[in-house]
Amino acid sequence: MSQVQPASKTLMSYTEVRKLFSAGRLKLRRQKAMTGKKVRAQQATMKSRH
């Protein structure tokens, strides 16, 4: 019993970590997209100024 419990605990933490990791990746992707849009907008404004 005592041997099985820690294994299940690690399994839970593993799934939790995976969830957090995937969420973090999604957040990073969104941030990258946002910054990319901002950079593109800045480049567009720069071009219009020139």
mmCIF file of N, CA and C in Angstrom:
data_model
loop_
_atom_site.group_PDB
_atom_site.id
_atom_site.type_symbol
_atom_site.label_atom_id
_atom_site.label_comp_id
_atom_site.label_asym_id
_atom_site.label_seq_id
_atom_site.Cartn_x
_atom_site.Cartn_y
_atom_site.Cartn_z
ATOM 1 N N MET A 1 0.833 -1.203 0.000
ATOM 2 C CA MET A 1 0.000 0.000 0.000
ATOM 3 C C MET A 1 0.874 1.264 0.000
ATOM 4 N N SER A 2 1.861 1.272 0.912
ATOM 5 C CA SER A 2 2.711 2.465 1.037
ATOM 6 C C SER A 2 3.531 2.667 -0.246
ATOM 7 N N GLN A 3 3.801 1.566 -0.976
ATOM 8 C CA GLN A 3 4.585 1.696 -2.212
ATOM 9 C C GLN A 3 3.715 2.240 -3.347
ATOM 10 N N VAL A 4 2.439 1.887 -3.328
ATOM 11 C CA VAL A 4 1.549 2.304 -4.413
ATOM 12 C C VAL A 4 1.200 3.785 -4.299
ATOM 13 N N GLN A 5 1.031 4.270 -3.069
ATOM 14 C CA GLN A 5 0.592 5.663 -2.888
ATOM 15 C C GLN A 5 1.542 6.681 -3.523
ATOM 16 N N PRO A 6 2.843 6.637 -3.224
ATOM 17 C CA PRO A 6 3.746 7.622 -3.826
ATOM 18 C C PRO A 6 3.715 7.576 -5.355
ATOM 19 N N ALA A 7 3.552 6.378 -5.907
ATOM 20 C CA ALA A 7 3.504 6.250 -7.361
ATOM 21 C C ALA A 7 2.301 7.034 -7.903
ATOM 22 N N SER A 8 1.131 6.855 -7.265
ATOM 23 C CA SER A 8 -0.067 7.572 -7.706
ATOM 24 C C SER A 8 0.133 9.067 -7.509
ATOM 25 N N LYS A 9 0.816 9.445 -6.445
ATOM 26 C CA LYS A 9 1.072 10.869 -6.185
ATOM 27 C C LYS A 9 1.926 11.447 -7.314
ATOM 28 N N THR A 10 2.987 10.739 -7.691
ATOM 29 C CA THR A 10 3.852 11.223 -8.764
ATOM 30 C C THR A 10 3.060 11.291 -10.064
ATOM 31 N N LEU A 11 2.189 10.298 -10.287
ATOM 32 C CA LEU A 11 1.377 10.287 -11.503
ATOM 33 C C LEU A 11 0.500 11.541 -11.543
ATOM 34 N N MET A 12 -0.145 11.852 -10.420
ATOM 35 C CA MET A 12 -0.991 13.041 -10.342
ATOM 36 C C MET A 12 -0.166 14.297 -10.627
ATOM 37 N N SER A 13 0.968 14.409 -9.948
ATOM 38 C CA SER A 13 1.796 15.595 -10.139
ATOM 39 C C SER A 13 2.259 15.666 -11.598
ATOM 40 N N TYR A 14 2.536 14.502 -12.193
ATOM 41 C CA TYR A 14 2.982 14.473 -13.594
ATOM 42 C C TYR A 14 1.900 15.029 -14.511
ATOM 43 N N THR A 15 0.660 14.582 -14.299
ATOM 44 C CA THR A 15 -0.447 15.066 -15.121
ATOM 45 C C THR A 15 -0.656 16.563 -14.881
ATOM 46 N N GLU A 16 -0.542 16.963 -13.603
ATOM 47 C CA GLU A 16 -0.708 18.390 -13.279
ATOM 48 C C GLU A 16 0.365 19.211 -13.984
ATOM 49 N N VAL A 17 1.598 18.716 -13.915
ATOM 50 C CA VAL A 17 2.711 19.425 -14.553
ATOM 51 C C VAL A 17 2.479 19.500 -16.052
ATOM 52 N N ARG A 18 2.003 18.416 -16.626
ATOM 53 C CA ARG A 18 1.748 18.411 -18.076
ATOM 54 C C ARG A 18 0.675 19.438 -18.424
ATOM 55 N N LYS A 19 -0.372 19.497 -17.580
ATOM 56 C CA LYS A 19 -1.445 20.482 -17.811
ATOM 57 C C LYS A 19 -0.866 21.890 -17.764
ATOM 58 N N LEU A 20 -0.080 22.142 -16.701
ATOM 59 C CA LEU A 20 0.527 23.471 -16.541
ATOM 60 C C LEU A 20 1.433 23.770 -17.723
ATOM 61 N N PHE A 21 2.210 22.779 -18.122
ATOM 62 C CA PHE A 21 3.153 22.978 -19.227
ATOM 63 C C PHE A 21 2.418 23.338 -20.515
ATOM 64 N N SER A 22 1.359 22.572 -20.810
ATOM 65 C CA SER A 22 0.588 22.841 -22.034
ATOM 66 C C SER A 22 -0.058 24.221 -21.946
ATOM 67 N N ALA A 23 -0.560 24.573 -20.765
ATOM 68 C CA ALA A 23 -1.180 25.895 -20.590
ATOM 69 C C ALA A 23 -0.135 26.979 -20.802
ATOM 70 N N GLY A 24 1.053 26.765 -20.244
ATOM 71 C CA GLY A 24 2.133 27.743 -20.403
ATOM 72 C C GLY A 24 2.508 27.899 -21.862
ATOM 73 N N ARG A 25 2.556 26.775 -22.569
ATOM 74 C CA ARG A 25 2.914 26.834 -23.995
ATOM 75 C C ARG A 25 1.854 27.621 -24.771
ATOM 76 N N LEU A 26 0.579 27.378 -24.430
ATOM 77 C CA LEU A 26 -0.502 28.106 -25.106
ATOM 78 C C LEU A 26 -0.355 29.602 -24.844
ATOM 79 N N LYS A 27 -0.062 29.939 -23.576
ATOM 80 C CA LYS A 27 0.092 31.355 -23.207
ATOM 81 C C LYS A 27 1.241 31.969 -23.993
ATOM 82 N N LEU A 28 2.353 31.230 -24.051
ATOM 83 C CA LEU A 28 3.532 31.731 -24.768
ATOM 84 C C LEU A 28 3.188 31.951 -26.238
ATOM 85 N N ARG A 29 2.463 30.980 -26.804
ATOM 86 C CA ARG A 29 2.101 31.090 -28.225
ATOM 87 C C ARG A 29 1.247 32.334 -28.451
ATOM 88 N N ARG A 30 0.286 32.572 -27.527
ATOM 89 C CA ARG A 30 -0.587 33.740 -27.659
ATOM 90 C C ARG A 30 0.239 35.011 -27.546
ATOM 91 N N GLN A 31 1.146 35.038 -26.564
ATOM 92 C CA GLN A 31 1.991 36.221 -26.384
ATOM 93 C C GLN A 31 2.825 36.465 -27.636
ATOM 94 N N LYS A 32 3.382 35.395 -28.191
ATOM 95 C CA LYS A 32 4.201 35.521 -29.411
ATOM 96 C C LYS A 32 3.356 36.094 -30.540
ATOM 97 N N ALA A 33 2.130 35.587 -30.684
ATOM 98 C CA ALA A 33 1.240 36.071 -31.740
ATOM 99 C C ALA A 33 0.941 37.551 -31.531
ATOM 100 N N MET A 34 0.663 37.921 -30.273
ATOM 101 C CA MET A 34 0.366 39.319 -29.966
ATOM 102 C C MET A 34 1.558 40.206 -30.296
ATOM 103 N N THR A 35 2.746 39.806 -29.842
ATOM 104 C CA THR A 35 3.946 40.611 -30.103
ATOM 105 C C THR A 35 4.205 40.662 -31.608
ATOM 106 N N GLY A 36 3.973 39.558 -32.296
ATOM 107 C CA GLY A 36 4.171 39.527 -33.740
ATOM 108 C C GLY A 36 3.256 40.528 -34.430
ATOM 109 N N LYS A 37 1.996 40.582 -33.989
ATOM 110 C CA LYS A 37 1.051 41.540 -34.560
ATOM 111 C C LYS A 37 1.527 42.963 -34.293
ATOM 112 N N LYS A 38 1.986 43.190 -33.049
ATOM 113 C CA LYS A 38 2.461 44.533 -32.677
ATOM 114 C C LYS A 38 3.630 44.926 -33.565
ATOM 115 N N VAL A 39 4.583 44.013 -33.734
ATOM 116 C CA VAL A 39 5.773 44.302 -34.554
ATOM 117 C C VAL A 39 5.353 44.596 -35.987
ATOM 118 N N ARG A 40 4.420 43.793 -36.492
ATOM 119 C CA ARG A 40 3.954 44.000 -37.867
ATOM 120 C C ARG A 40 3.287 45.370 -37.998
ATOM 121 N N ALA A 41 2.484 45.729 -36.998
ATOM 122 C CA ALA A 41 1.801 47.030 -37.031
ATOM 123 C C ALA A 41 2.845 48.144 -37.012
ATOM 124 N N GLN A 42 3.858 47.999 -36.160
ATOM 125 C CA GLN A 42 4.911 49.012 -36.085
ATOM 126 C C GLN A 42 5.619 49.128 -37.432
ATOM 127 N N GLN A 43 5.928 47.980 -38.037
ATOM 128 C CA GLN A 43 6.605 47.991 -39.342
ATOM 129 C C GLN A 43 5.726 48.684 -40.375
ATOM 130 N N ALA A 44 4.422 48.426 -40.332
ATOM 131 C CA ALA A 44 3.493 49.042 -41.280
ATOM 132 C C ALA A 44 3.492 50.551 -41.101
ATOM 133 N N THR A 45 3.445 50.993 -39.841
ATOM 134 C CA THR A 45 3.433 52.438 -39.584
ATOM 135 C C THR A 45 4.742 53.053 -40.052
ATOM 136 N N MET A 46 5.851 52.337 -39.832
ATOM 137 C CA MET A 46 7.152 52.843 -40.269
ATOM 138 C C MET A 46 7.156 53.003 -41.796
ATOM 139 N N LYS A 47 6.620 52.013 -42.495
ATOM 140 C CA LYS A 47 6.595 52.056 -43.958
ATOM 141 C C LYS A 47 5.737 53.222 -44.436
ATOM 142 N N SER A 48 4.590 53.412 -43.779
ATOM 143 C CA SER A 48 3.697 54.505 -44.192
ATOM 144 C C SER A 48 4.376 55.858 -43.948
ATOM 145 N N ARG A 49 5.194 55.944 -42.882
ATOM 146 C CA ARG A 49 5.900 57.192 -42.585
ATOM 147 C C ARG A 49 6.928 57.481 -43.677
ATOM 148 N N HIS A 50 7.607 56.425 -44.116
ATOM 149 C CA HIS A 50 8.608 56.595 -45.184
ATOM 150 C C HIS A 50 7.862 56.835 -46.499
#
